[in-house]
C-alpha cells in the first residue's frame, strides 16, 4: 500500500531514497540505493536532509529492514532537483564479500569502517585481505597515520564509507603536513 505513512520493503528499487535499519543500532542510515548483491548494498549517503556525504557499502547481513516514509519521498524530490541522483557512484564489484575489500586494498582508498558497535568507526586504508579477516593502517582523528596495523573480522563490518567529508578532510589535512 503506497499510501501508508511508512512502507517496509522486502525488495528495494534502485535510485530511491530509503531509511535503512541496522540490527542493534538505534539510528538508521539514510541513502539512495544504487545497486545491491547478495552481500552488499551500495548507497549514496544522505546523513541529513538534502546533503550527499559520500557513498556507503552496507553489508546486507547487518540490515534489519528498509523503509520509505513520506518524508523520504519528499526528500527524494529535492535530491532529484539538486541533481544528486545523477552523480556517478564508484565502480566496484560487490558480487561477493571480498571483491570490494580487495579493490579498496588495491586502490589504497582511505575509508571509514563502521562496525556492529554503532558508535565505533575506524578511518584507514586496507593493507591485507584474507577470507574472514582484514588488516588496515589506521588514521587517528588528527589526521596522523598510526604505525601498527589493526585487524577486524570481515563479518563485523556494517558499512564501508567512501568519500565522506570527514575522511576527505582528514586526508587533505594529512597531505598538507
mmCIF file with all atom_site columns, C-alpha atoms in Angstrom:
data_model
loop_
_atom_site.group_PDB
_atom_site.id
_atom_site.type_symbol
_atom_site.label_atom_id
_atom_site.label_alt_id
_atom_site.label_comp_id
_atom_site.label_asym_id
_atom_site.label_entity_id
_atom_site.label_seq_id
_atom_site.pdbx_PDB_ins_code
_atom_site.Cartn_x
_atom_site.Cartn_y
_atom_site.Cartn_z
_atom_site.occupancy
_atom_site.B_iso_or_equiv
_atom_site.pdbx_formal_charge
_atom_site.auth_seq_id
_atom_site.auth_comp_id
_atom_site.auth_asym_id
_atom_site.auth_atom_id
_atom_site.pdbx_PDB_model_num
ATOM 1   C CA . UNK A 1 1   ? 0.000  0.000   0.000   1.00 0.00 ? 1   UNK A CA 1
ATOM 2   C CA . UNK A 1 2   ? 1.886  3.059   -1.244  1.00 0.00 ? 2   UNK A CA 1
ATOM 3   C CA . UNK A 1 3   ? -0.359 5.453   0.678   1.00 0.00 ? 3   UNK A CA 1
ATOM 4   C CA . UNK A 1 4   ? 0.859  4.107   4.017   1.00 0.00 ? 4   UNK A CA 1
ATOM 5   C CA . UNK A 1 5   ? 2.869  6.548   6.142   1.00 0.00 ? 5   UNK A CA 1
ATOM 6   C CA . UNK A 1 6   ? 5.819  4.169   6.120   1.00 0.00 ? 6   UNK A CA 1
ATOM 7   C CA . UNK A 1 7   ? 6.283  1.083   3.983   1.00 0.00 ? 7   UNK A CA 1
ATOM 8   C CA . UNK A 1 8   ? 8.577  -1.811  4.848   1.00 0.00 ? 8   UNK A CA 1
ATOM 9   C CA . UNK A 1 9   ? 10.195 -3.281  1.754   1.00 0.00 ? 9   UNK A CA 1
ATOM 10  C CA . UNK A 1 10  ? 11.398 -6.791  1.048   1.00 0.00 ? 10  UNK A CA 1
ATOM 11  C CA . UNK A 1 11  ? 12.733 -5.708  -2.352  1.00 0.00 ? 11  UNK A CA 1
ATOM 12  C CA . UNK A 1 12  ? 14.276 -2.309  -2.929  1.00 0.00 ? 12  UNK A CA 1
ATOM 13  C CA . UNK A 1 13  ? 14.240 -0.203  -6.062  1.00 0.00 ? 13  UNK A CA 1
ATOM 14  C CA . UNK A 1 14  ? 17.451 1.426   -7.231  1.00 0.00 ? 14  UNK A CA 1
ATOM 15  C CA . UNK A 1 15  ? 17.564 5.235   -7.411  1.00 0.00 ? 15  UNK A CA 1
ATOM 16  C CA . UNK A 1 16  ? 15.173 5.574   -4.463  1.00 0.00 ? 16  UNK A CA 1
ATOM 17  C CA . UNK A 1 17  ? 15.790 7.090   -1.025  1.00 0.00 ? 17  UNK A CA 1
ATOM 18  C CA . UNK A 1 18  ? 15.370 4.616   1.842   1.00 0.00 ? 18  UNK A CA 1
ATOM 19  C CA . UNK A 1 19  ? 15.743 4.637   5.587   1.00 0.00 ? 19  UNK A CA 1
ATOM 20  C CA . UNK A 1 20  ? 17.831 1.556   6.370   1.00 0.00 ? 20  UNK A CA 1
ATOM 21  C CA . UNK A 1 21  ? 17.624 -0.006  9.818   1.00 0.00 ? 21  UNK A CA 1
ATOM 22  C CA . UNK A 1 22  ? 20.713 -1.832  11.084  1.00 0.00 ? 22  UNK A CA 1
ATOM 23  C CA . UNK A 1 23  ? 20.479 -4.686  13.600  1.00 0.00 ? 23  UNK A CA 1
ATOM 24  C CA . UNK A 1 24  ? 21.276 -3.478  17.147  1.00 0.00 ? 24  UNK A CA 1
ATOM 25  C CA . UNK A 1 25  ? 21.667 0.160   16.069  1.00 0.00 ? 25  UNK A CA 1
ATOM 26  C CA . UNK A 1 26  ? 19.426 2.886   17.443  1.00 0.00 ? 26  UNK A CA 1
ATOM 27  C CA . UNK A 1 27  ? 19.750 5.251   14.463  1.00 0.00 ? 27  UNK A CA 1
ATOM 28  C CA . UNK A 1 28  ? 19.067 4.187   10.870  1.00 0.00 ? 28  UNK A CA 1
ATOM 29  C CA . UNK A 1 29  ? 21.117 5.101   7.799   1.00 0.00 ? 29  UNK A CA 1
ATOM 30  C CA . UNK A 1 30  ? 19.508 7.208   5.078   1.00 0.00 ? 30  UNK A CA 1
ATOM 31  C CA . UNK A 1 31  ? 20.575 6.793   1.491   1.00 0.00 ? 31  UNK A CA 1
ATOM 32  C CA . UNK A 1 32  ? 19.768 6.375   -2.168  1.00 0.00 ? 32  UNK A CA 1
ATOM 33  C CA . UNK A 1 33  ? 20.169 2.749   -3.163  1.00 0.00 ? 33  UNK A CA 1
ATOM 34  C CA . UNK A 1 34  ? 22.355 2.491   -6.255  1.00 0.00 ? 34  UNK A CA 1
ATOM 35  C CA . UNK A 1 35  ? 22.955 -1.257  -6.504  1.00 0.00 ? 35  UNK A CA 1
ATOM 36  C CA . UNK A 1 36  ? 22.935 -4.413  -4.438  1.00 0.00 ? 36  UNK A CA 1
ATOM 37  C CA . UNK A 1 37  ? 24.104 -8.002  -4.429  1.00 0.00 ? 37  UNK A CA 1
ATOM 38  C CA . UNK A 1 38  ? 23.654 -10.912 -2.037  1.00 0.00 ? 38  UNK A CA 1
ATOM 39  C CA . UNK A 1 39  ? 26.395 -9.373  0.149   1.00 0.00 ? 39  UNK A CA 1
ATOM 40  C CA . UNK A 1 40  ? 26.426 -5.582  -0.174  1.00 0.00 ? 40  UNK A CA 1
ATOM 41  C CA . UNK A 1 41  ? 24.143 -2.619  -0.813  1.00 0.00 ? 41  UNK A CA 1
ATOM 42  C CA . UNK A 1 42  ? 25.742 0.497   -2.327  1.00 0.00 ? 42  UNK A CA 1
ATOM 43  C CA . UNK A 1 43  ? 24.083 3.768   -1.339  1.00 0.00 ? 43  UNK A CA 1
ATOM 44  C CA . UNK A 1 44  ? 24.662 7.470   -1.727  1.00 0.00 ? 44  UNK A CA 1
ATOM 45  C CA . UNK A 1 45  ? 24.781 8.589   1.923   1.00 0.00 ? 45  UNK A CA 1
ATOM 46  C CA . UNK A 1 46  ? 22.236 11.256  2.859   1.00 0.00 ? 46  UNK A CA 1
ATOM 47  C CA . UNK A 1 47  ? 23.018 11.788  6.569   1.00 0.00 ? 47  UNK A CA 1
ATOM 48  C CA . UNK A 1 48  ? 20.715 14.755  6.996   1.00 0.00 ? 48  UNK A CA 1
ATOM 49  C CA . UNK A 1 49  ? 18.117 16.490  4.908   1.00 0.00 ? 49  UNK A CA 1
ATOM 50  C CA . UNK A 1 50  ? 19.469 17.101  1.403   1.00 0.00 ? 50  UNK A CA 1
ATOM 51  C CA . UNK A 1 51  ? 23.221 16.607  1.763   1.00 0.00 ? 51  UNK A CA 1
ATOM 52  C CA . UNK A 1 52  ? 25.227 13.953  -0.074  1.00 0.00 ? 52  UNK A CA 1
ATOM 53  C CA . UNK A 1 53  ? 28.105 12.743  2.112   1.00 0.00 ? 53  UNK A CA 1
ATOM 54  C CA . UNK A 1 54  ? 29.915 10.127  0.073   1.00 0.00 ? 54  UNK A CA 1
ATOM 55  C CA . UNK A 1 55  ? 28.928 6.534   -0.515  1.00 0.00 ? 55  UNK A CA 1
ATOM 56  C CA . UNK A 1 56  ? 28.413 3.531   1.726   1.00 0.00 ? 56  UNK A CA 1
ATOM 57  C CA . UNK A 1 57  ? 28.756 -0.166  1.060   1.00 0.00 ? 57  UNK A CA 1
ATOM 58  C CA . UNK A 1 58  ? 26.497 -1.755  3.681   1.00 0.00 ? 58  UNK A CA 1
ATOM 59  C CA . UNK A 1 59  ? 26.938 -5.442  4.386   1.00 0.00 ? 59  UNK A CA 1
ATOM 60  C CA . UNK A 1 60  ? 23.483 -6.984  3.897   1.00 0.00 ? 60  UNK A CA 1
ATOM 61  C CA . UNK A 1 61  ? 23.730 -9.434  6.806   1.00 0.00 ? 61  UNK A CA 1
ATOM 62  C CA . UNK A 1 62  ? 23.521 -6.444  9.194   1.00 0.00 ? 62  UNK A CA 1
ATOM 63  C CA . UNK A 1 63  ? 20.392 -4.898  7.655   1.00 0.00 ? 63  UNK A CA 1
ATOM 64  C CA . UNK A 1 64  ? 17.221 -5.375  9.651   1.00 0.00 ? 64  UNK A CA 1
ATOM 65  C CA . UNK A 1 65  ? 14.802 -3.574  7.309   1.00 0.00 ? 65  UNK A CA 1
ATOM 66  C CA . UNK A 1 66  ? 14.309 -0.872  4.689   1.00 0.00 ? 66  UNK A CA 1
ATOM 67  C CA . UNK A 1 67  ? 11.562 1.741   4.884   1.00 0.00 ? 67  UNK A CA 1
ATOM 68  C CA . UNK A 1 68  ? 10.319 4.569   2.687   1.00 0.00 ? 68  UNK A CA 1
ATOM 69  C CA . UNK A 1 69  ? 8.453  7.238   4.618   1.00 0.00 ? 69  UNK A CA 1
ATOM 70  C CA . UNK A 1 70  ? 6.511  10.192  3.248   1.00 0.00 ? 70  UNK A CA 1
ATOM 71  C CA . UNK A 1 71  ? 9.487  12.291  4.390   1.00 0.00 ? 71  UNK A CA 1
ATOM 72  C CA . UNK A 1 72  ? 11.848 10.082  2.318   1.00 0.00 ? 72  UNK A CA 1
ATOM 73  C CA . UNK A 1 73  ? 9.618  10.553  -0.730  1.00 0.00 ? 73  UNK A CA 1
ATOM 74  C CA . UNK A 1 74  ? 9.663  14.346  -0.267  1.00 0.00 ? 74  UNK A CA 1
ATOM 75  C CA . UNK A 1 75  ? 13.440 14.480  0.309   1.00 0.00 ? 75  UNK A CA 1
ATOM 76  C CA . UNK A 1 76  ? 13.920 12.385  -2.821  1.00 0.00 ? 76  UNK A CA 1
ATOM 77  C CA . UNK A 1 77  ? 12.157 15.066  -4.919  1.00 0.00 ? 77  UNK A CA 1
ATOM 78  C CA . UNK A 1 78  ? 14.565 17.700  -3.599  1.00 0.00 ? 78  UNK A CA 1
ATOM 79  C CA . UNK A 1 79  ? 17.582 15.432  -4.215  1.00 0.00 ? 79  UNK A CA 1
ATOM 80  C CA . UNK A 1 80  ? 16.376 14.959  -7.802  1.00 0.00 ? 80  UNK A CA 1
ATOM 81  C CA . UNK A 1 81  ? 16.031 18.734  -8.206  1.00 0.00 ? 81  UNK A CA 1
ATOM 82  C CA . UNK A 1 82  ? 19.576 19.229  -6.829  1.00 0.00 ? 82  UNK A CA 1
ATOM 83  C CA . UNK A 1 83  ? 20.991 16.688  -9.312  1.00 0.00 ? 83  UNK A CA 1
ATOM 84  C CA . UNK A 1 84  ? 22.182 14.314  -6.564  1.00 0.00 ? 84  UNK A CA 1
ATOM 85  C CA . UNK A 1 85  ? 20.579 11.340  -8.345  1.00 0.00 ? 85  UNK A CA 1
ATOM 86  C CA . UNK A 1 86  ? 22.797 11.954  -11.397 1.00 0.00 ? 86  UNK A CA 1
ATOM 87  C CA . UNK A 1 87  ? 26.106 11.949  -9.509  1.00 0.00 ? 87  UNK A CA 1
ATOM 88  C CA . UNK A 1 88  ? 28.036 8.809   -10.527 1.00 0.00 ? 88  UNK A CA 1
ATOM 89  C CA . UNK A 1 89  ? 28.889 6.198   -7.926  1.00 0.00 ? 89  UNK A CA 1
ATOM 90  C CA . UNK A 1 90  ? 32.175 4.286   -7.509  1.00 0.00 ? 90  UNK A CA 1
ATOM 91  C CA . UNK A 1 91  ? 32.525 1.288   -9.842  1.00 0.00 ? 91  UNK A CA 1
ATOM 92  C CA . UNK A 1 92  ? 33.301 -1.639  -7.561  1.00 0.00 ? 92  UNK A CA 1
ATOM 93  C CA . UNK A 1 93  ? 32.315 -5.275  -7.849  1.00 0.00 ? 93  UNK A CA 1
ATOM 94  C CA . UNK A 1 94  ? 30.063 -6.261  -4.948  1.00 0.00 ? 94  UNK A CA 1
ATOM 95  C CA . UNK A 1 95  ? 29.180 -9.713  -6.290  1.00 0.00 ? 95  UNK A CA 1
ATOM 96  C CA . UNK A 1 96  ? 30.971 -11.390 -3.394  1.00 0.00 ? 96  UNK A CA 1
ATOM 97  C CA . UNK A 1 97  ? 32.048 -10.312 0.062   1.00 0.00 ? 97  UNK A CA 1
ATOM 98  C CA . UNK A 1 98  ? 35.780 -9.972  -0.669  1.00 0.00 ? 98  UNK A CA 1
ATOM 99  C CA . UNK A 1 99  ? 35.865 -8.370  -4.159  1.00 0.00 ? 99  UNK A CA 1
ATOM 100 C CA . UNK A 1 100 ? 35.054 -4.974  -2.659  1.00 0.00 ? 100 UNK A CA 1
ATOM 101 C CA . UNK A 1 101 ? 37.719 -5.258  0.062   1.00 0.00 ? 101 UNK A CA 1
ATOM 102 C CA . UNK A 1 102 ? 40.362 -6.420  -2.409  1.00 0.00 ? 102 UNK A CA 1
ATOM 103 C CA . UNK A 1 103 ? 39.598 -3.499  -4.742  1.00 0.00 ? 103 UNK A CA 1
ATOM 104 C CA . UNK A 1 104 ? 39.745 -0.944  -1.910  1.00 0.00 ? 104 UNK A CA 1
ATOM 105 C CA . UNK A 1 105 ? 43.063 -2.500  -0.886  1.00 0.00 ? 105 UNK A CA 1
ATOM 106 C CA . UNK A 1 106 ? 44.454 -2.343  -4.441  1.00 0.00 ? 106 UNK A CA 1
ATOM 107 C CA . UNK A 1 107 ? 43.443 1.322   -4.803  1.00 0.00 ? 107 UNK A CA 1
ATOM 108 C CA . UNK A 1 108 ? 44.664 2.205   -1.285  1.00 0.00 ? 108 UNK A CA 1
ATOM 109 C CA . UNK A 1 109 ? 41.421 4.159   -0.688  1.00 0.00 ? 109 UNK A CA 1
ATOM 110 C CA . UNK A 1 110 ? 41.125 5.818   2.703   1.00 0.00 ? 110 UNK A CA 1
ATOM 111 C CA . UNK A 1 111 ? 37.743 4.742   4.058   1.00 0.00 ? 111 UNK A CA 1
ATOM 112 C CA . UNK A 1 112 ? 35.610 4.870   7.172   1.00 0.00 ? 112 UNK A CA 1
ATOM 113 C CA . UNK A 1 113 ? 34.695 1.436   8.528   1.00 0.00 ? 113 UNK A CA 1
ATOM 114 C CA . UNK A 1 114 ? 31.637 1.125   10.772  1.00 0.00 ? 114 UNK A CA 1
ATOM 115 C CA . UNK A 1 115 ? 31.167 -1.966  12.903  1.00 0.00 ? 115 UNK A CA 1
ATOM 116 C CA . UNK A 1 116 ? 28.256 -3.548  14.721  1.00 0.00 ? 116 UNK A CA 1
ATOM 117 C CA . UNK A 1 117 ? 29.002 -1.236  17.645  1.00 0.00 ? 117 UNK A CA 1
ATOM 118 C CA . UNK A 1 118 ? 27.068 1.788   16.382  1.00 0.00 ? 118 UNK A CA 1
ATOM 119 C CA . UNK A 1 119 ? 29.348 4.428   17.873  1.00 0.00 ? 119 UNK A CA 1
ATOM 120 C CA . UNK A 1 120 ? 32.501 2.661   16.704  1.00 0.00 ? 120 UNK A CA 1
ATOM 121 C CA . UNK A 1 121 ? 34.206 3.512   13.429  1.00 0.00 ? 121 UNK A CA 1
ATOM 122 C CA . UNK A 1 122 ? 37.723 3.493   12.065  1.00 0.00 ? 122 UNK A CA 1
ATOM 123 C CA . UNK A 1 123 ? 39.462 5.553   9.400   1.00 0.00 ? 123 UNK A CA 1
ATOM 124 C CA . UNK A 1 124 ? 42.152 3.850   7.376   1.00 0.00 ? 124 UNK A CA 1
ATOM 125 C CA . UNK A 1 125 ? 43.294 2.026   4.301   1.00 0.00 ? 125 UNK A CA 1
ATOM 126 C CA . UNK A 1 126 ? 43.242 -1.710  3.853   1.00 0.00 ? 126 UNK A CA 1
ATOM 127 C CA . UNK A 1 127 ? 46.606 -3.446  3.824   1.00 0.00 ? 127 UNK A CA 1
ATOM 128 C CA . UNK A 1 128 ? 45.740 -7.147  3.776   1.00 0.00 ? 128 UNK A CA 1
ATOM 129 C CA . UNK A 1 129 ? 42.536 -9.047  2.995   1.00 0.00 ? 129 UNK A CA 1
ATOM 130 C CA . UNK A 1 130 ? 42.008 -12.692 3.899   1.00 0.00 ? 130 UNK A CA 1
ATOM 131 C CA . UNK A 1 131 ? 38.890 -14.853 3.756   1.00 0.00 ? 131 UNK A CA 1
ATOM 132 C CA . UNK A 1 132 ? 37.496 -13.919 7.158   1.00 0.00 ? 132 UNK A CA 1
ATOM 133 C CA . UNK A 1 133 ? 39.722 -11.083 8.417   1.00 0.00 ? 133 UNK A CA 1
ATOM 134 C CA . UNK A 1 134 ? 41.411 -7.984  7.086   1.00 0.00 ? 134 UNK A CA 1
ATOM 135 C CA . UNK A 1 135 ? 44.093 -5.640  8.370   1.00 0.00 ? 135 UNK A CA 1
ATOM 136 C CA . UNK A 1 136 ? 44.284 -1.913  7.849   1.00 0.00 ? 136 UNK A CA 1
ATOM 137 C CA . UNK A 1 137 ? 46.517 1.027   8.608   1.00 0.00 ? 137 UNK A CA 1
ATOM 138 C CA . UNK A 1 138 ? 44.561 3.398   10.807  1.00 0.00 ? 138 UNK A CA 1
ATOM 139 C CA . UNK A 1 139 ? 44.413 7.199   10.732  1.00 0.00 ? 139 UNK A CA 1
ATOM 140 C CA . UNK A 1 140 ? 43.632 8.941   14.015  1.00 0.00 ? 140 UNK A CA 1
ATOM 141 C CA . UNK A 1 141 ? 41.169 11.796  14.460  1.00 0.00 ? 141 UNK A CA 1
ATOM 142 C CA . UNK A 1 142 ? 44.023 14.291  13.991  1.00 0.00 ? 142 UNK A CA 1
ATOM 143 C CA . UNK A 1 143 ? 44.875 13.017  10.506  1.00 0.00 ? 143 UNK A CA 1
ATOM 144 C CA . UNK A 1 144 ? 48.027 11.139  11.569  1.00 0.00 ? 144 UNK A CA 1
ATOM 145 C CA . UNK A 1 145 ? 48.784 7.596   10.395  1.00 0.00 ? 145 UNK A CA 1
ATOM 146 C CA . UNK A 1 146 ? 49.293 5.069   13.185  1.00 0.00 ? 146 UNK A CA 1
ATOM 147 C CA . UNK A 1 147 ? 52.225 2.656   12.931  1.00 0.00 ? 147 UNK A CA 1
ATOM 148 C CA . UNK A 1 148 ? 50.554 -0.610  13.898  1.00 0.00 ? 148 UNK A CA 1
ATOM 149 C CA . UNK A 1 149 ? 48.101 -2.456  11.683  1.00 0.00 ? 149 UNK A CA 1
ATOM 150 C CA . UNK A 1 150 ? 44.648 -3.155  13.120  1.00 0.00 ? 150 UNK A CA 1
ATOM 151 C CA . UNK A 1 151 ? 42.634 -6.267  12.426  1.00 0.00 ? 151 UNK A CA 1
ATOM 152 C CA . UNK A 1 152 ? 38.897 -6.914  12.113  1.00 0.00 ? 152 UNK A CA 1
ATOM 153 C CA . UNK A 1 153 ? 36.678 -9.803  11.070  1.00 0.00 ? 153 UNK A CA 1
ATOM 154 C CA . UNK A 1 154 ? 35.021 -9.213  7.701   1.00 0.00 ? 154 UNK A CA 1
ATOM 155 C CA . UNK A 1 155 ? 31.628 -10.207 9.135   1.00 0.00 ? 155 UNK A CA 1
ATOM 156 C CA . UNK A 1 156 ? 31.872 -7.399  11.742  1.00 0.00 ? 156 UNK A CA 1
ATOM 157 C CA . UNK A 1 157 ? 31.832 -4.682  9.059   1.00 0.00 ? 157 UNK A CA 1
ATOM 158 C CA . UNK A 1 158 ? 28.445 -2.982  8.908   1.00 0.00 ? 158 UNK A CA 1
ATOM 159 C CA . UNK A 1 159 ? 29.462 -0.396  6.324   1.00 0.00 ? 159 UNK A CA 1
ATOM 160 C CA . UNK A 1 160 ? 32.447 0.931   4.453   1.00 0.00 ? 160 UNK A CA 1
ATOM 161 C CA . UNK A 1 161 ? 32.022 4.629   3.755   1.00 0.00 ? 161 UNK A CA 1
ATOM 162 C CA . UNK A 1 162 ? 33.918 6.222   0.871   1.00 0.00 ? 162 UNK A CA 1
ATOM 163 C CA . UNK A 1 163 ? 34.471 9.921   0.037   1.00 0.00 ? 163 UNK A CA 1
ATOM 164 C CA . UNK A 1 164 ? 32.804 11.223  3.201   1.00 0.00 ? 164 UNK A CA 1
ATOM 165 C CA . UNK A 1 165 ? 33.520 14.808  4.209   1.00 0.00 ? 165 UNK A CA 1
ATOM 166 C CA . UNK A 1 166 ? 35.138 13.640  7.467   1.00 0.00 ? 166 UNK A CA 1
ATOM 167 C CA . UNK A 1 167 ? 37.579 11.321  5.687   1.00 0.00 ? 167 UNK A CA 1
ATOM 168 C CA . UNK A 1 168 ? 38.415 13.648  2.800   1.00 0.00 ? 168 UNK A CA 1
ATOM 169 C CA . UNK A 1 169 ? 39.015 16.481  5.295   1.00 0.00 ? 169 UNK A CA 1
ATOM 170 C CA . UNK A 1 170 ? 41.424 14.379  7.391   1.00 0.00 ? 170 UNK A CA 1
ATOM 171 C CA . UNK A 1 171 ? 43.246 13.161  4.265   1.00 0.00 ? 171 UNK A CA 1
ATOM 172 C CA . UNK A 1 172 ? 43.573 16.737  2.944   1.00 0.00 ? 172 UNK A CA 1
ATOM 173 C CA . UNK A 1 173 ? 44.958 17.861  6.301   1.00 0.00 ? 173 UNK A CA 1
ATOM 174 C CA . UNK A 1 174 ? 47.371 14.896  6.413   1.00 0.00 ? 174 UNK A CA 1
ATOM 175 C CA . UNK A 1 175 ? 48.657 15.734  2.920   1.00 0.00 ? 175 UNK A CA 1
ATOM 176 C CA . UNK A 1 176 ? 49.252 19.361  3.978   1.00 0.00 ? 176 UNK A CA 1
ATOM 177 C CA . UNK A 1 177 ? 51.617 18.312  6.791   1.00 0.00 ? 177 UNK A CA 1
#
